[in-house]
Amino acid sequence: MGKCVKIEIMDTTLRDGEQTSGVSFVPHEKLMIARLLLEELNVDRVEVASARVSEGEFDAVKMICDWAARRNLLQKVEVLGFVDGHLSLDWIHATGCRVINLLCKGSLKHCTYQLKKTVDEHLSDILDVVSYANDLDIEVNVYLEDWSNGMKDSPEYVFQLVDALRQTSIKRFMLPDTLGILNPLQVIEFMRKMRKRYPDAHFDFHAHNDYDLAVSNVLAAVLSGAQGLHTTINGLGERAGNAPLASVQAILKDHFNAITNVVESRLNDVSRVVESYSGITIPANKPLVGENVFTQVAGVHADGDNKSNLYCNDLLPERFGRVREYALGKTSGKANIRKNLESLGLQLDEESMRKVTERIIELGDKKELVTQEDLPYIISDVLKHDGVNNKVKLKSYFVTLANGLKPMATLSIEIDGKLYEESSSGDGQYDAFVRALRKIYKITLGRKFPMLLNYAVSIPPGGRTDAFVQTVITWSFNDKVFRTRGLDADQTEAAIKATIKMLNIIEE
């Protein structure tokens, strides 16, 4: 692909993405995601709902449109509507939205068996809706639903439909692989046929991931002349989902020199917000946004990175608002450990490095996760010296849980050699423990106490009842965000370990 092509990105996380099983966004979450997509990520358009779904959906669309109108972004907000006379359009008009994405039938089978109509009858119904949209001054894009099967089984039907609709005010023809049945070669063949027959039409391609081909099919569509692409954050969507925006963006830029308006450095943050609102966890190995994708595990890779970035490709983590990490485990060489020590500002001699490496390999063999935050503690443990002189030591604590009573915690803690004791109740055992700690720091010592931003609990694979519980807590302190982990058979104990680690970090 020689010359740079400009590709329009339409994100449908809030419409098709919300059709993921078990996902439902409340209105304020929809508004928040719409704002992130349009203002932070700078996508060209967002599809935010289907018409006539519910009262809550109406409120959400109205909130988004009110906000977008104040920001001069209203033309970028779209709602899916149906060929139902005036019903969808009246609903959309009442929300303040100015664009309808009209769902028409893109295959003869759908037209015949679902609508029980002839092509001419369906066309006549569509033209009525388009004419009414013109009266309301609402822009129309059309989806040719099941277009992929239409091109396979009944291309003459598709052409008959588009021939007639080309004469109207319709702005974009959106071609979905509704059932996710196409492969890239078919996408190229069918898209080229459309482009050849309608050289002046604007075509969007909308992929589904049933065969894990959504991203490949999107790229095939671009190669064969599609001007717009539909994506979702984290690939959310019906069944196996849609094409994930992060992957589509990276491949368009790196492999095809295609230009979009997407701000790459915000992709990771927006992915995390959608992960949290949707409740659908991002797999650790998901390209670009997964937890592990910028983590080198093999020691030889870290060594190569030290020697002029031998193991780096164009996907530099900084592009996506991330940093490269070096995993610690049984395949870690000294180079991995060095990288982690460097970022902690620690240096060790060769002999000490050897001992620490052996200890990390030993822990890795037990399948325990060794993290960067654990390194100072491992060093202290292995070298039996005061490399990490813990200024905060938990001497004892006692938590109670009784039916009908609020959980209580009593603790005794040593800070800089002085002993403090405190008690508190809370909404849970850990909450009571943290409230007691906060009293010591804020009231007794008059100091700031970090803010807890996120609390995640995971059980290592295997799911045995004696398995470790890993608690990862994200803290904010003096404008710095950092994470600590605790590992224990008991969840409260694991969280308390992570908290004591945090206290020692802020003492440093």
XYZ file of C-alpha atoms in Angstrom:
508
model
C 0.000 0.000 0.000
C 2.005 2.966 -1.299
C 0.125 6.149 -0.551
C -1.295 6.888 2.885
C -5.008 6.147 3.109
C -7.284 7.939 5.575
C -9.592 5.540 7.409
C -12.645 6.586 9.408
C -13.155 4.723 12.695
C -16.680 4.186 14.015
C -16.694 2.673 17.484
C -19.749 0.662 18.485
C -18.769 -0.387 22.023
C -21.942 1.237 23.368
C -24.272 -0.509 20.905
C -22.819 -3.753 19.537
C -20.350 -4.052 22.439
C -23.213 -3.858 24.904
C -24.721 -6.898 23.184
C -21.952 -8.953 24.824
C -23.607 -11.531 27.058
C -23.890 -10.140 30.588
C -22.850 -6.561 29.726
C -25.128 -3.627 30.449
C -23.946 -0.053 30.928
C -25.982 2.391 33.042
C -26.558 5.868 31.509
C -23.707 7.657 33.304
C -21.275 4.874 32.262
C -22.430 5.250 28.653
C -21.814 8.987 28.825
C -18.371 8.453 30.350
C -17.371 5.939 27.631
C -18.748 8.194 24.858
C -16.678 11.093 26.234
C -13.531 8.955 26.381
C -14.070 7.681 22.824
C -14.710 11.091 21.275
C -12.525 13.401 23.364
C -9.635 11.218 24.537
C -9.322 8.571 21.798
C -10.634 10.909 19.111
C -12.535 8.281 17.092
C -14.534 9.728 14.180
C -17.978 8.434 15.162
C -19.682 6.483 17.951
C -22.764 4.295 17.769
C -24.323 4.624 21.200
C -27.565 2.600 21.235
C -30.403 0.872 19.420
C -33.659 2.840 19.105
C -36.741 1.912 21.137
C -34.898 -0.487 23.459
C -35.829 0.963 26.845
C -36.464 4.048 28.931
C -32.933 3.844 30.369
C -31.485 3.691 26.865
C -33.487 6.790 25.890
C -32.092 8.680 28.915
C -28.545 7.570 28.090
C -28.779 8.717 24.447
C -30.324 12.029 25.516
C -27.504 12.616 28.040
C -24.850 11.810 25.417
C -26.499 14.044 22.791
C -26.891 16.973 25.234
C -23.209 16.669 26.122
C -22.116 16.228 22.473
C -24.151 19.243 21.318
C -22.390 21.466 23.880
C -19.017 20.190 22.589
C -19.964 20.529 18.903
C -19.688 16.735 18.470
C -23.349 15.898 17.826
C -22.738 14.922 14.172
C -20.453 12.127 15.453
C -23.156 10.397 17.563
C -25.207 7.680 15.845
C -28.087 5.386 16.842
C -29.156 2.118 15.212
C -32.717 2.336 13.912
C -35.118 -0.014 12.165
C -37.244 -0.018 9.018
C -40.415 0.616 11.031
C -42.082 3.641 9.456
C -41.754 6.612 11.807
C -41.184 4.774 15.114
C -37.345 4.599 15.278
C -36.918 8.045 13.764
C -39.352 9.669 16.219
C -37.490 7.994 19.111
C -34.098 9.120 17.783
C -35.363 12.645 17.037
C -36.716 12.980 20.585
C -33.286 12.164 22.066
C -31.706 14.995 20.088
C -29.610 12.619 17.961
C -29.016 13.667 14.329
C -27.820 10.398 12.690
C -29.638 7.097 12.138
C -27.854 3.886 11.174
C -30.738 2.152 9.442
C -30.773 -1.647 9.655
C -31.822 -3.030 6.251
C -31.620 -6.600 4.993
C -28.422 -7.327 3.043
C -29.313 -10.867 1.958
C -32.238 -12.304 0.029
C -32.715 -14.994 2.713
C -33.180 -12.407 5.472
C -35.553 -10.377 3.308
C -37.611 -13.399 2.288
C -37.705 -15.453 5.489
C -37.454 -12.847 8.237
C -39.412 -9.961 6.697
C -41.464 -12.192 4.353
C -41.192 -9.428 1.724
C -40.008 -9.052 -1.852
C -37.038 -6.835 -2.683
C -39.344 -4.136 -4.039
C -41.514 -4.156 -0.906
C -38.444 -3.892 1.348
C -37.033 -1.117 -0.828
C -40.267 0.820 -0.677
C -40.276 0.572 3.157
C -36.649 1.766 3.322
C -37.318 4.728 1.007
C -40.247 5.819 3.224
C -37.920 5.899 6.268
C -35.201 7.781 4.339
C -37.742 10.327 3.133
C -39.051 10.890 6.698
C -35.426 11.229 7.958
C -34.898 13.965 5.347
C -37.998 15.779 6.689
C -36.542 15.608 10.222
C -33.092 16.675 8.973
C -31.558 13.416 10.260
C -28.579 11.991 8.362
C -28.923 8.358 7.193
C -26.328 5.577 7.006
C -27.562 2.073 6.141
C -26.440 -1.307 7.439
C -26.901 -4.135 4.922
C -27.478 -6.815 7.555
C -26.064 -10.249 6.611
C -24.270 -8.641 3.632
C -21.611 -11.404 3.763
C -24.176 -14.128 3.073
C -25.875 -11.783 0.593
C -22.675 -11.612 -1.481
C -22.181 -15.379 -1.243
C -25.722 -16.501 -2.050
C -27.575 -13.586 -3.669
C -25.254 -10.854 -5.016
C -27.919 -9.744 -7.525
C -30.198 -8.935 -4.543
C -27.465 -6.825 -2.920
C -26.842 -4.922 -6.157
C -30.568 -4.367 -6.787
C -30.886 -2.869 -3.285
C -27.814 -0.633 -3.508
C -28.622 0.462 -7.105
C -31.881 1.927 -5.834
C -30.489 3.361 -2.566
C -27.580 5.090 -4.346
C -30.120 7.588 -5.734
C -31.077 8.803 -2.221
C -29.484 11.003 0.481
C -27.891 7.965 2.203
C -24.351 8.926 3.232
C -22.657 5.605 4.081
C -23.245 1.977 3.155
C -22.148 -0.193 6.087
C -21.301 -3.780 5.170
C -21.459 -6.219 8.090
C -20.194 -9.772 8.259
C -23.120 -10.304 10.629
C -22.454 -13.978 11.369
C -18.656 -13.761 11.213
C -18.429 -16.227 8.316
C -15.958 -14.531 5.961
C -12.225 -15.023 5.531
C -9.901 -12.260 4.262
C -9.850 -13.550 0.666
C -13.647 -13.394 0.497
C -13.669 -9.925 2.040
C -11.261 -8.741 -0.686
C -13.356 -10.338 -3.435
C -16.712 -8.968 -2.204
C -15.426 -5.508 -1.246
C -13.743 -5.089 -4.642
C -17.015 -5.985 -6.360
C -18.788 -3.270 -4.360
C -16.073 -0.692 -5.058
C -16.010 -1.487 -8.775
C -19.763 -1.197 -9.168
C -20.119 1.867 -6.887
C -16.817 3.783 -7.127
C -18.262 6.925 -5.508
C -20.024 5.268 -2.557
C -18.626 5.366 0.989
C -18.331 1.836 2.424
C -17.809 0.881 6.081
C -16.890 -2.691 7.017
C -18.214 -4.264 10.234
C -16.512 -7.523 11.297
C -17.460 -10.251 13.769
C -14.901 -12.555 15.331
C -16.531 -16.004 15.246
C -13.533 -17.579 13.451
C -11.009 -15.270 15.137
C -10.682 -13.461 11.800
C -12.240 -10.080 12.663
C -8.954 -8.141 12.619
C -7.685 -9.924 9.470
C -10.991 -9.259 7.717
C -10.887 -5.583 8.698
C -7.467 -5.260 7.079
C -8.631 -7.102 3.959
C -11.487 -4.589 3.759
C -9.041 -1.667 3.934
C -6.817 -3.255 1.274
C -9.789 -3.496 -1.043
C -11.086 0.015 -0.593
C -13.280 0.296 2.530
C -13.156 3.867 3.840
C -14.597 3.194 7.288
C -14.210 0.478 9.936
C -16.330 -0.487 12.918
C -14.523 -1.460 16.124
C -15.196 -1.926 19.826
C -12.988 -1.441 22.865
C -11.490 -4.801 23.948
C -13.360 -6.486 21.069
C -16.636 -6.573 23.012
C -19.678 -7.675 21.014
C -22.226 -10.338 20.260
C -20.996 -13.965 20.518
C -17.205 -13.920 19.904
C -17.167 -10.124 19.668
C -16.037 -7.503 17.171
C -12.683 -6.168 15.931
C -10.804 -4.584 18.883
C -9.889 -0.940 18.288
C -6.345 -1.227 19.717
C -5.352 -4.066 17.355
C -6.984 -2.443 14.326
C -5.241 0.877 15.018
C -1.769 -0.642 15.450
C -1.975 -2.800 12.318
C -3.406 -0.012 10.148
C -0.557 2.289 11.153
C 2.377 -0.149 11.166
C 1.499 -2.431 8.251
C -0.424 -0.182 5.882
C 0.678 3.384 6.688
C -3.016 4.135 7.004
C -3.958 7.275 8.891
C -6.678 7.481 11.532
C -7.445 10.182 14.086
C -7.037 7.743 17.001
C -4.792 8.848 19.899
C -2.839 5.634 20.568
C -1.420 6.678 23.935
C -4.948 6.680 25.438
C -5.922 3.189 24.222
C -4.753 1.354 27.328
C -6.485 3.672 29.803
C -9.784 3.559 27.924
C -9.532 -0.259 27.720
C -9.202 -0.429 31.502
C -12.241 1.816 32.071
C -14.356 -0.333 29.723
C -13.012 -3.484 31.422
C -14.168 -2.155 34.767
C -17.624 -0.956 33.563
C -18.326 -4.083 31.498
C -17.041 -6.614 34.046
C -15.401 -8.488 31.132
C -11.765 -9.109 32.083
C -9.122 -8.415 29.437
C -7.090 -11.623 28.874
C -3.494 -11.119 30.061
C -2.157 -12.002 26.590
C -4.542 -9.779 24.574
C -2.389 -7.809 22.131
C -1.571 -4.208 23.126
C -3.835 -3.942 26.167
C -3.264 -7.271 27.994
C -1.380 -7.210 31.297
C 1.500 -9.353 29.983
C 2.055 -8.142 26.424
C 4.904 -5.773 27.220
C 6.542 -8.165 29.660
C 9.664 -10.061 28.583
C 9.961 -13.378 30.418
C 13.031 -15.032 28.927
C 16.321 -13.750 30.296
C 17.876 -13.775 26.820
C 15.287 -11.185 25.727
C 16.187 -8.791 28.512
C 19.864 -9.279 27.647
C 19.078 -8.462 23.998
C 17.174 -5.335 25.018
C 20.271 -4.185 26.896
C 22.223 -4.672 23.653
C 20.460 -2.204 21.340
C 16.846 -3.399 21.766
C 17.244 -6.674 19.861
C 13.899 -7.995 21.070
C 11.765 -4.901 20.413
C 9.392 -4.410 17.484
C 7.413 -1.326 16.447
C 4.921 -1.985 19.217
C 6.782 0.081 21.759
C 4.785 0.137 24.983
C 5.204 3.912 25.359
C 3.094 4.367 22.207
C 0.122 2.938 24.068
C 0.753 4.596 27.422
C 2.510 1.489 28.813
C 6.053 0.562 29.910
C 8.127 -2.541 29.183
C 8.402 -4.912 32.138
C 10.656 -7.869 32.754
C 9.041 -10.877 34.395
C 10.652 -12.625 37.318
C 10.398 -16.396 37.399
C 12.249 -19.594 36.640
C 13.371 -18.472 33.150
C 14.611 -15.076 34.383
C 18.273 -14.571 33.782
C 20.374 -11.974 35.526
C 19.492 -9.474 32.800
C 15.768 -9.594 33.692
C 16.559 -9.086 37.346
C 18.968 -6.240 36.514
C 16.244 -4.475 34.537
C 13.895 -4.688 37.522
C 16.597 -3.564 39.944
C 17.434 -0.600 37.692
C 13.861 0.605 37.724
C 13.900 0.335 41.536
C 17.227 2.181 41.687
C 19.045 -0.803 43.290
C 22.491 -2.226 42.428
C 24.033 -5.556 43.417
C 27.469 -7.138 43.002
C 27.876 -10.325 40.930
C 27.809 -12.758 43.867
C 24.665 -11.200 45.327
C 23.053 -11.260 41.890
C 23.749 -14.985 41.622
C 22.091 -15.699 44.983
C 19.052 -13.564 44.216
C 18.668 -15.199 40.777
C 18.725 -18.666 42.366
C 16.093 -17.659 44.893
C 13.791 -16.218 42.210
C 14.150 -19.406 40.122
C 13.295 -21.452 43.201
C 10.167 -19.359 43.834
C 9.293 -19.570 40.120
C 9.492 -23.364 40.286
C 6.816 -23.311 42.981
C 4.681 -21.340 40.538
C 4.584 -18.385 42.873
C 4.386 -15.066 41.063
C 7.463 -13.019 41.768
C 6.856 -9.316 41.225
C 9.048 -6.256 41.085
C 7.629 -5.121 44.429
C 8.801 -8.419 45.969
C 12.404 -7.914 44.846
C 13.609 -5.781 47.760
C 12.132 -8.303 50.196
C 13.747 -11.249 48.386
C 17.089 -9.437 48.388
C 16.779 -8.737 52.085
C 15.838 -12.349 52.767
C 18.624 -13.843 50.615
C 21.482 -11.586 51.586
C 20.560 -11.476 55.280
C 21.467 -7.828 55.492
C 19.518 -4.632 55.985
C 19.310 -3.706 52.295
C 15.637 -3.238 52.972
C 15.314 -1.977 56.459
C 11.582 -2.251 57.042
C 10.585 0.841 58.937
C 7.039 -0.437 59.332
C 6.462 -3.792 61.008
C 3.076 -5.261 61.843
C 3.499 -6.718 65.344
C 0.031 -8.216 65.778
C -3.546 -7.792 64.677
C -6.916 -9.236 65.518
C -10.023 -9.111 63.290
C -13.524 -10.272 64.205
C -16.499 -11.216 62.091
C -19.781 -11.823 63.908
C -23.286 -12.140 62.491
C -25.241 -8.915 62.959
C -22.211 -6.870 64.064
C -19.832 -4.721 62.029
C -16.389 -6.346 61.635
C -13.756 -5.015 64.065
C -9.966 -4.820 63.810
C -7.359 -4.167 66.493
C -3.722 -3.838 65.484
C -0.308 -3.132 66.894
C 2.265 -1.686 64.507
C 5.849 -0.463 64.805
C 6.744 2.639 62.758
C 10.350 3.873 62.956
C 10.891 1.877 66.148
C 7.804 3.238 67.965
C 4.780 1.075 68.763
C 1.215 2.207 68.039
C -2.098 0.474 68.746
C -5.539 1.249 67.381
C -8.987 -0.290 66.824
C -11.792 0.412 64.361
C -14.930 -1.076 62.855
C -15.515 -1.231 59.092
C -17.628 -2.631 56.266
C -15.430 -5.731 56.122
C -12.455 -7.187 57.979
C -9.927 -5.528 55.678
C -11.823 -2.224 55.686
C -11.767 -2.242 59.517
C -8.001 -2.936 59.457
C -7.323 -0.031 57.050
C -9.516 2.347 59.066
C -7.520 1.528 62.215
C -4.261 2.134 60.286
C -5.580 5.393 58.875
C -6.358 6.594 62.419
C -2.721 6.011 63.417
C -1.350 7.859 60.377
C -3.847 10.722 60.148
C -4.816 11.370 63.786
C -1.889 10.129 65.904
C 0.959 10.964 63.479
C -0.773 13.763 61.511
C 0.456 12.273 58.224
C -1.104 11.628 54.815
C -2.393 8.124 54.126
C -2.460 6.770 50.528
C -5.753 6.444 48.708
C -6.840 2.947 47.643
C -7.771 3.089 43.917
C -8.356 -0.555 43.078
C -8.442 -3.922 44.852
C -8.205 -7.139 42.842
C -8.132 -10.705 44.115
C -7.037 -13.669 42.010
C -6.444 -17.349 42.693
C -3.561 -18.974 40.790
C -4.655 -21.571 38.175
C -5.679 -24.924 39.593
C -8.471 -23.659 41.843
C -7.537 -25.874 44.797
C -8.933 -24.934 48.187
C -5.380 -24.646 49.563
C -4.347 -22.366 46.698
C -2.735 -19.028 47.376
C -4.863 -15.931 47.051
C -3.131 -13.050 45.357
C -4.353 -9.580 46.255
C -3.214 -6.668 44.091
C -3.948 -3.217 45.481
C -3.463 -0.007 43.502
C -2.620 3.072 45.575
C -2.290 6.768 44.901
C 0.136 8.830 47.006
C 1.571 12.284 46.250
C 0.300 12.099 42.612
C 2.063 8.756 42.096
C 0.130 5.573 41.347
C 1.706 2.239 42.328
C 0.638 -1.334 43.051
C 1.501 -3.781 45.798
C 0.720 -7.489 45.955
C 0.191 -9.836 48.846
C 0.200 -13.625 48.606
C -1.366 -15.842 51.235
C -3.848 -18.658 51.734
C -6.177 -16.139 53.418
C -7.593 -13.200 51.456
C -7.577 -10.712 54.348
C -4.023 -11.729 55.252
C -2.917 -11.287 51.623
C -4.480 -7.803 51.534
C -2.797 -6.877 54.838
C 0.600 -8.039 53.493
C 0.089 -5.848 50.414
C -0.800 -2.922 52.686
C 2.305 -3.299 54.861
C 4.422 -3.415 51.670
C 2.765 -0.161 50.630
C 3.576 1.487 53.985
C 7.252 0.530 53.627
C 7.330 1.915 50.088
C 6.001 5.315 51.218
C 8.462 5.344 54.137
C 11.287 5.042 51.591
